[in-house]
Coordinates of C-alpha atoms in Angstrom, one line a residue:
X184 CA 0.0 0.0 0.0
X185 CA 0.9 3.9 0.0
X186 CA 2.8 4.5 2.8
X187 CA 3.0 7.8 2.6
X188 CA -0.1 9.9 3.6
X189 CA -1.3 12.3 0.7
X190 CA -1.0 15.7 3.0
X191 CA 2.7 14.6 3.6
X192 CA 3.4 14.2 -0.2
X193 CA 1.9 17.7 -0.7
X194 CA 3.9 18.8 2.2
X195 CA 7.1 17.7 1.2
X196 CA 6.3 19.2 -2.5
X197 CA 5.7 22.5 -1.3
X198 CA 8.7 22.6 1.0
X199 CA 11.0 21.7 -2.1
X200 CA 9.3 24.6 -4.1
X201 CA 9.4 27.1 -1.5
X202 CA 13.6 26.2 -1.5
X203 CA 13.8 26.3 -5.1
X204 CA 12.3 29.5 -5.2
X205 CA 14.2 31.1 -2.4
X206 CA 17.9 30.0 -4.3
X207 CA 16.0 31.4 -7.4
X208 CA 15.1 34.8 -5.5
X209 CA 18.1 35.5 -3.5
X210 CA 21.2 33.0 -3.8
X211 CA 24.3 34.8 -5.1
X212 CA 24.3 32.2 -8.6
X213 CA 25.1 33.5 -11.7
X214 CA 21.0 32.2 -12.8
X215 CA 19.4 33.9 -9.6
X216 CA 16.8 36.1 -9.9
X217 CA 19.0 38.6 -8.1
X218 CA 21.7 38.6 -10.4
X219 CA 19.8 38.6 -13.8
X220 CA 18.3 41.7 -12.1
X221 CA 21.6 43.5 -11.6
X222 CA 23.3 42.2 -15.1
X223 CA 20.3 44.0 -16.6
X224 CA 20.9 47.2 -14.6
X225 CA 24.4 47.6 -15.6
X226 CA 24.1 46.4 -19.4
X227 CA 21.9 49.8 -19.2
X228 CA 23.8 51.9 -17.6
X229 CA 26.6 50.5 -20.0
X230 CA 24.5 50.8 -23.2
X231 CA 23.4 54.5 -22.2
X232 CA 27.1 55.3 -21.2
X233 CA 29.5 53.9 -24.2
X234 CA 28.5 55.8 -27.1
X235 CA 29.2 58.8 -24.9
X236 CA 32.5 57.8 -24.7
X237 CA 33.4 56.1 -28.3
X238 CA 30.9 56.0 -31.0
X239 CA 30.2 53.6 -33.9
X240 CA 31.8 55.6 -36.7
X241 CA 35.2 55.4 -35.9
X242 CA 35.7 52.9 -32.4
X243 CA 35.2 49.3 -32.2
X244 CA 34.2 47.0 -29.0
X245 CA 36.2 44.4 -28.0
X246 CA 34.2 42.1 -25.7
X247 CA 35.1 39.1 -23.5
X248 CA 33.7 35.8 -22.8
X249 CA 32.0 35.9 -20.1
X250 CA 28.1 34.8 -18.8
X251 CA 27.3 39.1 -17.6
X252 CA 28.5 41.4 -20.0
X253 CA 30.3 39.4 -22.6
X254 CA 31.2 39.8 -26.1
X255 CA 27.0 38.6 -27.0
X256 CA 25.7 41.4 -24.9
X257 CA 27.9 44.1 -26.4
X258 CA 26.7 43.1 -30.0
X259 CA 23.2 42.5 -29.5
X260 CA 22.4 45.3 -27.5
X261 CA 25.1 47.9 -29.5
X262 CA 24.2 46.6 -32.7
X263 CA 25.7 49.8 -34.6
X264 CA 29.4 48.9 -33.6
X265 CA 31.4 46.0 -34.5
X266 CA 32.2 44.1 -31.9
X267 CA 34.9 41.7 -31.6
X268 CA 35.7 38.6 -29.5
X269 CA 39.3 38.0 -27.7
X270 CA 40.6 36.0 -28.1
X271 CA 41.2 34.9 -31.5
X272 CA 39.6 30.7 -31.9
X273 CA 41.8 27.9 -34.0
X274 CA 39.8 26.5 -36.2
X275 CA 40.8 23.9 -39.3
X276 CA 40.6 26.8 -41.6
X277 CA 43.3 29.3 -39.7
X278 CA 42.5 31.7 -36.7
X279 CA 39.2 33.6 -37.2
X280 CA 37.9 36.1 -34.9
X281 CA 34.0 36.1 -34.0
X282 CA 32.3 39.3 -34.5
X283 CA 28.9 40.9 -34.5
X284 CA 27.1 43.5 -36.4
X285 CA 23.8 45.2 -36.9
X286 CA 22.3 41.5 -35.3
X287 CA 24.8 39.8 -37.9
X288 CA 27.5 37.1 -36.4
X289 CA 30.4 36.3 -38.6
X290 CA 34.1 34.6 -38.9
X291 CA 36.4 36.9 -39.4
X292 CA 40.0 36.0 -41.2
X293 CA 41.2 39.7 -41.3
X294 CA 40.0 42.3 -39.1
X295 CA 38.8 45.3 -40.6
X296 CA 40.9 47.4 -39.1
X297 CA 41.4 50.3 -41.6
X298 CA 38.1 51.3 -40.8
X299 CA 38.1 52.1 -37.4
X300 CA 40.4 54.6 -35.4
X301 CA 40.1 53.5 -31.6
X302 CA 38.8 50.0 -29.9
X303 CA 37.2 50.3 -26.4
X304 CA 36.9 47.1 -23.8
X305 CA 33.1 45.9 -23.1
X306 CA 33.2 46.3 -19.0
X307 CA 33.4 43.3 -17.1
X308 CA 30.8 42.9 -14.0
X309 CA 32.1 44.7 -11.1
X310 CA 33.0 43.4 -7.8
X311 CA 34.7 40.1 -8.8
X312 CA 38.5 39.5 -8.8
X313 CA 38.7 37.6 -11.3
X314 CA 37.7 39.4 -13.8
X315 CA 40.1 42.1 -12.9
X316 CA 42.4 40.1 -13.1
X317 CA 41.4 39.0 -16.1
X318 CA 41.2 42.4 -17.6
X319 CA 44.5 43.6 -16.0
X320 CA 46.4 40.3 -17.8
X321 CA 45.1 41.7 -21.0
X322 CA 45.8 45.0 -20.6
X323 CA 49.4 43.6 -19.9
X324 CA 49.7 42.3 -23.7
X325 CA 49.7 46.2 -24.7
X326 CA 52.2 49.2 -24.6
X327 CA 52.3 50.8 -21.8
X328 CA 51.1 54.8 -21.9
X329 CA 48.7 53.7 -25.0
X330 CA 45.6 52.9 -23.2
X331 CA 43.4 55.8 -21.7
X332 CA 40.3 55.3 -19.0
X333 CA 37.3 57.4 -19.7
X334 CA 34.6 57.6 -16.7
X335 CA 31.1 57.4 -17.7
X336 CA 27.7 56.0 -15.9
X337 CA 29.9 54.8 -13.2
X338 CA 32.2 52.8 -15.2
X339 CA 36.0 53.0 -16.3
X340 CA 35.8 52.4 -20.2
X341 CA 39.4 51.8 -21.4
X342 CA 40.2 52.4 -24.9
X343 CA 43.3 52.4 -27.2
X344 CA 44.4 53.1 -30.7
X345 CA 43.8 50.0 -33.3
X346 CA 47.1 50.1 -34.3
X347 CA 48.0 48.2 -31.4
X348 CA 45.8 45.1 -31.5
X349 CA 47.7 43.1 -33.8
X350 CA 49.0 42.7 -30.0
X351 CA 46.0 41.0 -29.1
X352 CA 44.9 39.4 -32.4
X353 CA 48.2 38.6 -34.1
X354 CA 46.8 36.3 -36.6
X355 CA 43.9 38.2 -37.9
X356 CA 44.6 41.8 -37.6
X357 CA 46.6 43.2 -40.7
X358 CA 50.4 43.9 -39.6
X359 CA 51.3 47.8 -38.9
X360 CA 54.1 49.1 -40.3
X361 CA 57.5 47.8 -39.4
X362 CA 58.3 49.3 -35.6
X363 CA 54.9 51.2 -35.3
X364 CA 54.4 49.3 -31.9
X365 CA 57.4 47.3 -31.1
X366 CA 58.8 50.6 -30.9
X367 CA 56.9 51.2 -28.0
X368 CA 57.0 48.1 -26.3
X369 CA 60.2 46.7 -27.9
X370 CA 60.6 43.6 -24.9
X371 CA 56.4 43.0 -24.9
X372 CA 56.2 38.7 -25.3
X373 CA 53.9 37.0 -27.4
X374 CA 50.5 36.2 -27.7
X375 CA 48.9 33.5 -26.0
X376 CA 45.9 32.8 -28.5
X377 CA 44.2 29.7 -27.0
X378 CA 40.5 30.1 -26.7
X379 CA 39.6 30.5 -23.1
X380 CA 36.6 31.4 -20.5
X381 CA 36.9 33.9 -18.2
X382 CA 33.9 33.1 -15.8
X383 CA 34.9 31.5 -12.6
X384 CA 31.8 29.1 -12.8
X385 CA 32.5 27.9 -16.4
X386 CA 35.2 25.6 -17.6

């Protein structure tokens, strides 16, 4: 028989919910309630603040992989700038570089650099050390004195001339002129290109 009374079954089902709901509602997770809730506060505040900073015409974003404001945010929701992902991905075919514009993803072999005059980072969520840390080790990649932080809608956008990401994209962005940054950074070391996540709770 059913040992197990039919008010206890219910019981037990509504106790399960009610815990479900409260790790939904408040647990710190990357899926909670809470933080989808703040990730959509600050990809508004972002989207409102950027194009004061750099607009489409003549900057480009490069973006980061990352579950809150990654590389897919920025080109969704900034649809008039190209948007670029670091690092560069080894397929069969060569490096390519995913990008996204006006709500169109592509492969890129060759950046189109010519076009554009400045890049600026996407902002990584706040208040995690891993992502500056992440930030600061790519930063690291580039010259020294280059980069400049402009404050906007409470974040720190950094931005830098495109001459300079061959640095971070040295398969697919066309090569500068002879010494145009090596003569800045003459000792900077190579570029690690190896796909990789940046989000403490993915692989």
């Amino acid at each position: 028989g059913n040992r197990w009374p039919r008010a206890a079954k219910v019981a037990i089902l509504a106790a399960g919910a009610a815990v479900n709901s409260a790790i939904f509602l408040a647990a710190p997770f990357y899926c909670s309630y809470r933080s989808v809730r703040r990730f959509e506060g600050q990809l508004g505040r972002i989207r409102a603040a950027l194009p004061r900073v750099a607009g489409a015409d003549d900057t480009l974003i490069v973006g980061f992989d990352s579950h809150f404001l990654g590389y897919r945010h920025a080109g969704y929701y900034l649809p008039g700038y190209l948007t670029l992902q670091y690092p560069e991905v080894n397929l069969v075919g060569g490096a390519r570089v995913f990008a996204m514009q006006d709500g169109q993803t592509r492969l890129l072999a060759s950046l189109p650099l010519d076009r554009y005059r400045r890049f600026v980072f996407f902002p990584l969520p706040g208040g995690k050390a891993d992502y500056r840390q992440y930030l600061e080790q790519v930063e690291s990649k580039l010259p020294g004195g280059v980069l400049r932080v402009s404050q906007a809608g409470g974040y720190a956008f950094v931005t830098g001339p495109v001459s300079i990401l061959p640095l971070l994209f040295p398969e697919t962005a066309p090569k500068p002129a002879a010494g145009v940054y090596m003569a800045l950074h003459p000792e900077h070391p190579a570029v690690n290109n190896r796909a990789h996540s940046i989000d403490p709770e993915r692989p």
